[in-house]
Amino acid sequence: MGNSALKAHLETAQKTGVFQLTGKGLSEFPEDLQKLTSNLRTIDLSNNKIETLPAFTGRFSVLKSLALNHNKLTALPEELCKLKKLEALHLNSNHLTQLPAAFGQLSALKTLSLSGNKLRTVPPQLCSLRHLDVVDLSRNQIQSVPNTVGELQAIELNLNQNQISQISSEISHCPRLKVLRLEENCLELSMLPQSILSDSQISLLAVEGNLFEIKKLRELDGYDKYMERFTATKKKFA
């Protein structure tokens, strides 16, 4: 991509607060975006070949949405955690194995998409994010859901297509969790905490494609309580 084309994109971005440059084969985060750290509210660099993010990524003081789906990121810089206004972070289909230690400082974050990475656990940093609504961790390599998950504030947690065989019963203590997706994992019915059914806020539990028949779920203690929540939620949205 020529300099003149990039210059035109930058000029538009300065006026609109939006920088979108997708599917251009970029191998690095454009250096020239440094000039717009106080302007940009949205950056979308999806479908490129970016391997690392520069430290100045943390200086976008009004940035609300950052999308880098389908790139080649293996790690995120700690500086990213300084984005105090960031509400949406989309990093699907990269090569991330973990999140920065300070990730819990992204205090405005509402939507986090990390589908199709190489995470092996539910990152404990997510439990510090008080405004988190939707977390997508599908298509990773997660094998178990740890006790820390009980602190998670999310309304929806997507763990489809992982390798999960164990779930902490603490998940039933998540104060706002309404939707839990666990399709296509390695769960035996005995490993699904019954408190999810009998004693949680969860009103949509998706568990198709595990190591048990769905009809067996209906025989568990607490299933009728779960169905009450499920039906009440359905009525609300009907």
PDB file of C-alpha atoms in Angstrom:
ATOM      1  CA  MET A   1       0.000   0.000   0.000  1.00  0.00           C
ATOM      2  CA  GLY A   2       1.454   3.362  -1.090  1.00  0.00           C
ATOM      3  CA  ASN A   3       2.236   6.276   1.206  1.00  0.00           C
ATOM      4  CA  SER A   4      -0.334   8.482  -0.499  1.00  0.00           C
ATOM      5  CA  ALA A   5      -3.102   5.973   0.219  1.00  0.00           C
ATOM      6  CA  LEU A   6      -2.064   5.770   3.872  1.00  0.00           C
ATOM      7  CA  LYS A   7      -1.911   9.566   4.037  1.00  0.00           C
ATOM      8  CA  ALA A   8      -5.477   9.800   2.750  1.00  0.00           C
ATOM      9  CA  HIS A   9      -6.617   7.289   5.383  1.00  0.00           C
ATOM     10  CA  LEU A  10      -4.880   9.306   8.087  1.00  0.00           C
ATOM     11  CA  GLU A  11      -6.487  12.562   6.961  1.00  0.00           C
ATOM     12  CA  THR A  12      -9.931  10.974   7.017  1.00  0.00           C
ATOM     13  CA  ALA A  13      -9.239   9.451  10.423  1.00  0.00           C
ATOM     14  CA  GLN A  14      -8.236  12.829  11.832  1.00  0.00           C
ATOM     15  CA  LYS A  15     -11.671  14.188  10.907  1.00  0.00           C
ATOM     16  CA  THR A  16     -13.809  11.153  11.802  1.00  0.00           C
ATOM     17  CA  GLY A  17     -11.941   9.583  14.728  1.00  0.00           C
ATOM     18  CA  VAL A  18     -12.096   6.259  12.878  1.00  0.00           C
ATOM     19  CA  PHE A  19      -9.113   4.485  11.311  1.00  0.00           C
ATOM     20  CA  GLN A  20      -9.991   1.367   9.345  1.00  0.00           C
ATOM     21  CA  LEU A  21      -7.480  -0.475   7.206  1.00  0.00           C
ATOM     22  CA  THR A  22      -8.417  -4.127   6.821  1.00  0.00           C
ATOM     23  CA  GLY A  23      -7.123  -6.864   4.535  1.00  0.00           C
ATOM     24  CA  LYS A  24      -4.119  -4.898   3.243  1.00  0.00           C
ATOM     25  CA  GLY A  25      -1.383  -7.359   4.209  1.00  0.00           C
ATOM     26  CA  LEU A  26       0.127  -4.945   6.749  1.00  0.00           C
ATOM     27  CA  SER A  27       2.956  -6.568   8.708  1.00  0.00           C
ATOM     28  CA  GLU A  28       3.102  -3.852  11.334  1.00  0.00           C
ATOM     29  CA  PHE A  29       0.899  -1.407  13.203  1.00  0.00           C
ATOM     30  CA  PRO A  30       1.192   1.878  11.215  1.00  0.00           C
ATOM     31  CA  GLU A  31       3.756   4.158  12.927  1.00  0.00           C
ATOM     32  CA  ASP A  32       1.962   7.234  11.607  1.00  0.00           C
ATOM     33  CA  LEU A  33      -0.990   6.546  13.892  1.00  0.00           C
ATOM     34  CA  GLN A  34       1.175   8.047  16.680  1.00  0.00           C
ATOM     35  CA  LYS A  35       0.093  11.443  15.360  1.00  0.00           C
ATOM     36  CA  LEU A  36      -3.535  10.639  16.148  1.00  0.00           C
ATOM     37  CA  THR A  37      -3.273   9.310  19.699  1.00  0.00           C
ATOM     38  CA  SER A  38      -5.610  12.026  20.983  1.00  0.00           C
ATOM     39  CA  ASN A  39      -8.126  11.773  18.062  1.00  0.00           C
ATOM     40  CA  LEU A  40      -8.934   8.155  17.423  1.00  0.00           C
ATOM     41  CA  ARG A  41     -11.985   6.500  18.976  1.00  0.00           C
ATOM     42  CA  THR A  42     -11.990   3.440  16.682  1.00  0.00           C
ATOM     43  CA  ILE A  43      -9.140   1.460  15.121  1.00  0.00           C
ATOM     44  CA  ASP A  44      -9.792  -1.574  12.917  1.00  0.00           C
ATOM     45  CA  LEU A  45      -6.757  -3.349  11.486  1.00  0.00           C
ATOM     46  CA  SER A  46      -8.338  -6.774  11.074  1.00  0.00           C
ATOM     47  CA  ASN A  47      -7.247  -9.275   8.411  1.00  0.00           C
ATOM     48  CA  ASN A  48      -3.630  -8.195   8.207  1.00  0.00           C
ATOM     49  CA  LYS A  49      -0.326  -9.825   9.181  1.00  0.00           C
ATOM     50  CA  ILE A  50       0.579  -7.781  12.253  1.00  0.00           C
ATOM     51  CA  GLU A  51       2.796  -9.706  14.681  1.00  0.00           C
ATOM     52  CA  THR A  52       3.384  -7.177  17.470  1.00  0.00           C
ATOM     53  CA  LEU A  53       1.848  -3.985  18.792  1.00  0.00           C
ATOM     54  CA  PRO A  54       4.083  -0.989  19.545  1.00  0.00           C
ATOM     55  CA  ALA A  55       4.272   0.559  23.027  1.00  0.00           C
ATOM     56  CA  PHE A  56       2.530   3.707  21.761  1.00  0.00           C
ATOM     57  CA  THR A  57      -0.669   1.652  21.436  1.00  0.00           C
ATOM     58  CA  GLY A  58      -1.213   2.589  25.083  1.00  0.00           C
ATOM     59  CA  ARG A  59      -1.347   6.313  24.292  1.00  0.00           C
ATOM     60  CA  PHE A  60      -4.701   6.411  22.470  1.00  0.00           C
ATOM     61  CA  SER A  61      -6.393   8.336  25.246  1.00  0.00           C
ATOM     62  CA  VAL A  62      -9.941   8.383  23.775  1.00  0.00           C
ATOM     63  CA  LEU A  63      -9.895   4.985  22.032  1.00  0.00           C
ATOM     64  CA  LYS A  64     -13.145   3.075  22.573  1.00  0.00           C
ATOM     65  CA  SER A  65     -12.854   0.210  20.104  1.00  0.00           C
ATOM     66  CA  LEU A  66      -9.806  -1.732  18.896  1.00  0.00           C
ATOM     67  CA  ALA A  67     -10.151  -4.568  16.389  1.00  0.00           C
ATOM     68  CA  LEU A  68      -7.217  -6.732  15.292  1.00  0.00           C
ATOM     69  CA  ASN A  69      -9.016  -9.924  14.296  1.00  0.00           C
ATOM     70  CA  HIS A  70      -7.159 -12.319  11.981  1.00  0.00           C
ATOM     71  CA  ASN A  71      -3.614 -11.124  12.510  1.00  0.00           C
ATOM     72  CA  LYS A  72      -0.488 -12.889  13.814  1.00  0.00           C
ATOM     73  CA  LEU A  73      -0.227 -11.489  17.327  1.00  0.00           C
ATOM     74  CA  THR A  74       1.547 -13.776  19.797  1.00  0.00           C
ATOM     75  CA  ALA A  75       1.526 -11.343  22.743  1.00  0.00           C
ATOM     76  CA  LEU A  76       0.099  -7.981  23.785  1.00  0.00           C
ATOM     77  CA  PRO A  77       2.241  -5.189  25.262  1.00  0.00           C
ATOM     78  CA  GLU A  78       1.645  -4.167  28.900  1.00  0.00           C
ATOM     79  CA  GLU A  79       1.155  -0.607  27.579  1.00  0.00           C
ATOM     80  CA  LEU A  80      -2.149  -1.683  26.015  1.00  0.00           C
ATOM     81  CA  CYS A  81      -3.550  -1.837  29.553  1.00  0.00           C
ATOM     82  CA  LYS A  82      -3.388   1.970  29.811  1.00  0.00           C
ATOM     83  CA  LEU A  83      -6.373   2.402  27.473  1.00  0.00           C
ATOM     84  CA  LYS A  84      -8.774   3.678  30.136  1.00  0.00           C
ATOM     85  CA  LYS A  85     -11.596   4.460  27.676  1.00  0.00           C
ATOM     86  CA  LEU A  86     -11.450   1.156  25.777  1.00  0.00           C
ATOM     87  CA  GLU A  87     -14.880  -0.527  25.708  1.00  0.00           C
ATOM     88  CA  ALA A  88     -14.456  -3.148  22.964  1.00  0.00           C
ATOM     89  CA  LEU A  89     -11.398  -5.271  22.179  1.00  0.00           C
ATOM     90  CA  HIS A  90     -11.596  -7.761  19.317  1.00  0.00           C
ATOM     91  CA  LEU A  91      -8.621 -10.111  18.915  1.00  0.00           C
ATOM     92  CA  ASN A  92     -10.176 -13.198  17.336  1.00  0.00           C
ATOM     93  CA  SER A  93      -7.948 -15.548  15.320  1.00  0.00           C
ATOM     94  CA  ASN A  94      -4.494 -14.608  16.531  1.00  0.00           C
ATOM     95  CA  HIS A  95      -1.830 -16.667  18.354  1.00  0.00           C
ATOM     96  CA  LEU A  96      -2.208 -15.317  21.892  1.00  0.00           C
ATOM     97  CA  THR A  97      -1.291 -17.669  24.760  1.00  0.00           C
ATOM     98  CA  GLN A  98      -1.917 -15.211  27.611  1.00  0.00           C
ATOM     99  CA  LEU A  99      -2.940 -11.653  28.476  1.00  0.00           C
ATOM    100  CA  PRO A 100      -0.705  -8.961  30.010  1.00  0.00           C
ATOM    101  CA  ALA A 101      -0.519  -8.994  33.823  1.00  0.00           C
ATOM    102  CA  ALA A 102      -2.109  -5.522  34.042  1.00  0.00           C
ATOM    103  CA  PHE A 103      -5.047  -6.402  31.749  1.00  0.00           C
ATOM    104  CA  GLY A 104      -7.447  -5.869  34.671  1.00  0.00           C
ATOM    105  CA  GLN A 105      -6.714  -2.124  34.417  1.00  0.00           C
ATOM    106  CA  LEU A 106      -8.808  -1.787  31.249  1.00  0.00           C
ATOM    107  CA  SER A 107     -11.544  -0.510  33.526  1.00  0.00           C
ATOM    108  CA  ALA A 108     -14.062   0.543  30.825  1.00  0.00           C
ATOM    109  CA  LEU A 109     -13.951  -2.759  28.899  1.00  0.00           C
ATOM    110  CA  LYS A 110     -17.398  -4.199  28.082  1.00  0.00           C
ATOM    111  CA  THR A 111     -16.763  -6.588  25.189  1.00  0.00           C
ATOM    112  CA  LEU A 112     -13.769  -8.885  24.813  1.00  0.00           C
ATOM    113  CA  SER A 113     -13.385 -11.292  21.878  1.00  0.00           C
ATOM    114  CA  LEU A 114     -10.501 -13.762  21.990  1.00  0.00           C
ATOM    115  CA  SER A 115     -11.967 -16.587  19.932  1.00  0.00           C
ATOM    116  CA  GLY A 116      -9.491 -18.738  18.002  1.00  0.00           C
ATOM    117  CA  ASN A 117      -6.329 -18.096  20.017  1.00  0.00           C
ATOM    118  CA  LYS A 118      -4.083 -20.397  22.074  1.00  0.00           C
ATOM    119  CA  LEU A 119      -5.233 -19.635  25.600  1.00  0.00           C
ATOM    120  CA  ARG A 120      -4.983 -22.591  27.980  1.00  0.00           C
ATOM    121  CA  THR A 121      -6.932 -21.068  30.854  1.00  0.00           C
ATOM    122  CA  VAL A 122      -9.588 -18.468  31.626  1.00  0.00           C
ATOM    123  CA  PRO A 123      -7.354 -15.443  32.322  1.00  0.00           C
ATOM    124  CA  PRO A 124      -7.760 -14.440  36.002  1.00  0.00           C
ATOM    125  CA  GLN A 125      -7.213 -10.764  35.033  1.00  0.00           C
ATOM    126  CA  LEU A 126     -10.773 -10.749  33.607  1.00  0.00           C
ATOM    127  CA  CYS A 127     -12.157 -10.873  37.149  1.00  0.00           C
ATOM    128  CA  SER A 128     -10.946  -7.311  37.820  1.00  0.00           C
ATOM    129  CA  LEU A 129     -13.017  -5.898  34.959  1.00  0.00           C
ATOM    130  CA  ARG A 130     -16.148  -4.526  36.585  1.00  0.00           C
ATOM    131  CA  HIS A 131     -18.039  -3.500  33.430  1.00  0.00           C
ATOM    132  CA  LEU A 132     -17.391  -6.589  31.352  1.00  0.00           C
ATOM    133  CA  ASP A 133     -20.575  -7.783  29.617  1.00  0.00           C
ATOM    134  CA  VAL A 134     -19.523 -10.279  26.950  1.00  0.00           C
ATOM    135  CA  VAL A 135     -16.433 -12.506  26.906  1.00  0.00           C
ATOM    136  CA  ASP A 136     -15.744 -14.807  23.968  1.00  0.00           C
ATOM    137  CA  LEU A 137     -13.037 -17.400  24.679  1.00  0.00           C
ATOM    138  CA  SER A 138     -14.325 -19.983  22.188  1.00  0.00           C
ATOM    139  CA  ARG A 139     -11.950 -22.027  20.015  1.00  0.00           C
ATOM    140  CA  ASN A 140      -8.970 -21.932  22.401  1.00  0.00           C
ATOM    141  CA  GLN A 141      -7.179 -24.725  24.296  1.00  0.00           C
ATOM    142  CA  ILE A 142      -8.774 -24.235  27.707  1.00  0.00           C
ATOM    143  CA  GLN A 143      -8.960 -27.468  29.711  1.00  0.00           C
ATOM    144  CA  SER A 144     -10.496 -26.349  32.993  1.00  0.00           C
ATOM    145  CA  VAL A 145     -12.383 -23.399  34.477  1.00  0.00           C
ATOM    146  CA  PRO A 146     -10.664 -22.342  37.755  1.00  0.00           C
ATOM    147  CA  ASN A 147     -12.086 -21.097  41.072  1.00  0.00           C
ATOM    148  CA  THR A 148     -11.251 -17.481  40.229  1.00  0.00           C
ATOM    149  CA  VAL A 149     -14.115 -17.502  37.697  1.00  0.00           C
ATOM    150  CA  GLY A 150     -16.561 -16.842  40.556  1.00  0.00           C
ATOM    151  CA  GLU A 151     -15.447 -13.192  40.538  1.00  0.00           C
ATOM    152  CA  LEU A 152     -16.243 -12.682  36.862  1.00  0.00           C
ATOM    153  CA  GLN A 153     -18.749  -9.866  36.235  1.00  0.00           C
ATOM    154  CA  ALA A 154     -19.684 -10.854  32.678  1.00  0.00           C
ATOM    155  CA  ILE A 155     -23.280 -11.411  31.540  1.00  0.00           C
ATOM    156  CA  GLU A 156     -22.254 -13.810  28.775  1.00  0.00           C
ATOM    157  CA  LEU A 157     -19.293 -16.212  28.723  1.00  0.00           C
ATOM    158  CA  ASN A 158     -18.594 -18.214  25.569  1.00  0.00           C
ATOM    159  CA  LEU A 159     -16.316 -21.235  26.078  1.00  0.00           C
ATOM    160  CA  ASN A 160     -17.483 -23.263  23.069  1.00  0.00           C
ATOM    161  CA  GLN A 161     -14.980 -25.501  21.259  1.00  0.00           C
ATOM    162  CA  ASN A 162     -12.312 -25.798  23.926  1.00  0.00           C
ATOM    163  CA  GLN A 163     -11.051 -28.935  25.723  1.00  0.00           C
ATOM    164  CA  ILE A 164     -12.811 -28.309  29.025  1.00  0.00           C
ATOM    165  CA  SER A 165     -13.247 -31.359  31.236  1.00  0.00           C
ATOM    166  CA  GLN A 166     -13.497 -29.601  34.605  1.00  0.00           C
ATOM    167  CA  ILE A 167     -15.452 -26.590  35.834  1.00  0.00           C
ATOM    168  CA  SER A 168     -15.236 -25.025  39.272  1.00  0.00           C
ATOM    169  CA  SER A 169     -18.583 -24.804  41.034  1.00  0.00           C
ATOM    170  CA  GLU A 170     -17.603 -21.182  41.788  1.00  0.00           C
ATOM    171  CA  ILE A 171     -18.998 -20.355  38.347  1.00  0.00           C
ATOM    172  CA  SER A 172     -22.464 -20.464  39.890  1.00  0.00           C
ATOM    173  CA  HIS A 173     -21.486 -17.475  42.080  1.00  0.00           C
ATOM    174  CA  CYS A 174     -20.909 -15.126  39.134  1.00  0.00           C
ATOM    175  CA  PRO A 175     -23.220 -12.257  40.072  1.00  0.00           C
ATOM    176  CA  ARG A 176     -24.346 -11.263  36.562  1.00  0.00           C
ATOM    177  CA  LEU A 177     -23.735 -14.380  34.460  1.00  0.00           C
ATOM    178  CA  LYS A 178     -26.860 -15.163  32.432  1.00  0.00           C
ATOM    179  CA  VAL A 179     -25.491 -16.983  29.384  1.00  0.00           C
ATOM    180  CA  LEU A 180     -22.909 -19.779  29.630  1.00  0.00           C
ATOM    181  CA  ARG A 181     -21.841 -21.496  26.407  1.00  0.00           C
ATOM    182  CA  LEU A 182     -19.909 -24.762  26.770  1.00  0.00           C
ATOM    183  CA  GLU A 183     -20.698 -26.505  23.482  1.00  0.00           C
ATOM    184  CA  GLU A 184     -18.232 -28.989  21.988  1.00  0.00           C
ATOM    185  CA  ASN A 185     -15.983 -29.551  24.992  1.00  0.00           C
ATOM    186  CA  CYS A 186     -14.920 -32.714  26.884  1.00  0.00           C
ATOM    187  CA  LEU A 187     -17.380 -32.576  29.781  1.00  0.00           C
ATOM    188  CA  GLU A 188     -18.768 -35.643  31.476  1.00  0.00           C
ATOM    189  CA  LEU A 189     -22.164 -34.985  33.052  1.00  0.00           C
ATOM    190  CA  SER A 190     -20.688 -35.685  36.504  1.00  0.00           C
ATOM    191  CA  MET A 191     -18.229 -32.808  35.969  1.00  0.00           C
ATOM    192  CA  LEU A 192     -20.941 -30.214  35.388  1.00  0.00           C
ATOM    193  CA  PRO A 193     -21.559 -28.507  38.769  1.00  0.00           C
ATOM    194  CA  GLN A 194     -25.228 -28.959  39.661  1.00  0.00           C
ATOM    195  CA  SER A 195     -25.191 -25.559  41.356  1.00  0.00           C
ATOM    196  CA  ILE A 196     -25.197 -24.056  37.824  1.00  0.00           C
ATOM    197  CA  LEU A 197     -28.729 -25.424  37.549  1.00  0.00           C
ATOM    198  CA  SER A 198     -30.010 -25.091  41.104  1.00  0.00           C
ATOM    199  CA  ASP A 199     -28.256 -22.042  42.452  1.00  0.00           C
ATOM    200  CA  SER A 200     -27.031 -19.522  39.863  1.00  0.00           C
ATOM    201  CA  GLN A 201     -28.223 -16.608  37.722  1.00  0.00           C
ATOM    202  CA  ILE A 202     -27.618 -18.578  34.522  1.00  0.00           C
ATOM    203  CA  SER A 203     -30.720 -18.694  32.354  1.00  0.00           C
ATOM    204  CA  LEU A 204     -29.154 -20.065  29.168  1.00  0.00           C
ATOM    205  CA  LEU A 205     -26.804 -23.026  29.460  1.00  0.00           C
ATOM    206  CA  ALA A 206     -25.578 -24.388  26.117  1.00  0.00           C
ATOM    207  CA  VAL A 207     -23.851 -27.778  26.512  1.00  0.00           C
ATOM    208  CA  GLU A 208     -24.482 -29.656  23.255  1.00  0.00           C
ATOM    209  CA  GLY A 209     -21.591 -31.689  21.885  1.00  0.00           C
ATOM    210  CA  ASN A 210     -20.050 -32.907  25.148  1.00  0.00           C
ATOM    211  CA  LEU A 211     -19.633 -36.445  26.507  1.00  0.00           C
ATOM    212  CA  PHE A 212     -23.255 -36.886  27.608  1.00  0.00           C
ATOM    213  CA  GLU A 213     -26.730 -36.885  26.123  1.00  0.00           C
ATOM    214  CA  ILE A 214     -28.693 -33.686  26.649  1.00  0.00           C
ATOM    215  CA  LYS A 215     -31.680 -35.622  27.935  1.00  0.00           C
ATOM    216  CA  LYS A 216     -29.544 -36.786  30.881  1.00  0.00           C
ATOM    217  CA  LEU A 217     -29.157 -33.145  31.898  1.00  0.00           C
ATOM    218  CA  ARG A 218     -32.925 -32.984  32.410  1.00  0.00           C
ATOM    219  CA  GLU A 219     -32.711 -35.690  35.073  1.00  0.00           C
ATOM    220  CA  LEU A 220     -30.384 -33.678  37.330  1.00  0.00           C
ATOM    221  CA  ASP A 221     -31.487 -32.073  40.586  1.00  0.00           C
ATOM    222  CA  GLY A 222     -32.058 -28.393  39.991  1.00  0.00           C
ATOM    223  CA  TYR A 223     -32.980 -28.727  36.325  1.00  0.00           C
ATOM    224  CA  ASP A 224     -36.530 -27.513  37.027  1.00  0.00           C
ATOM    225  CA  LYS A 225     -35.127 -24.418  38.772  1.00  0.00           C
ATOM    226  CA  TYR A 226     -32.959 -23.734  35.739  1.00  0.00           C
ATOM    227  CA  MET A 227     -35.980 -24.142  33.450  1.00  0.00           C
ATOM    228  CA  GLU A 228     -37.891 -21.550  35.495  1.00  0.00           C
ATOM    229  CA  ARG A 229     -35.139 -19.010  34.862  1.00  0.00           C
ATOM    230  CA  PHE A 230     -34.868 -20.066  31.212  1.00  0.00           C
ATOM    231  CA  THR A 231     -38.622 -19.655  30.639  1.00  0.00           C
ATOM    232  CA  ALA A 232     -38.816 -16.334  32.508  1.00  0.00           C
ATOM    233  CA  THR A 233     -35.989 -14.940  30.384  1.00  0.00           C
ATOM    234  CA  LYS A 234     -37.605 -16.165  27.181  1.00  0.00           C
ATOM    235  CA  LYS A 235     -40.877 -14.473  28.110  1.00  0.00           C
ATOM    236  CA  LYS A 236     -39.052 -11.222  28.794  1.00  0.00           C
ATOM    237  CA  PHE A 237     -37.635 -11.179  25.277  1.00  0.00           C
ATOM    238  CA  ALA A 238     -40.702 -12.606  23.531  1.00  0.00           C
TER     239      ALA A 238
END
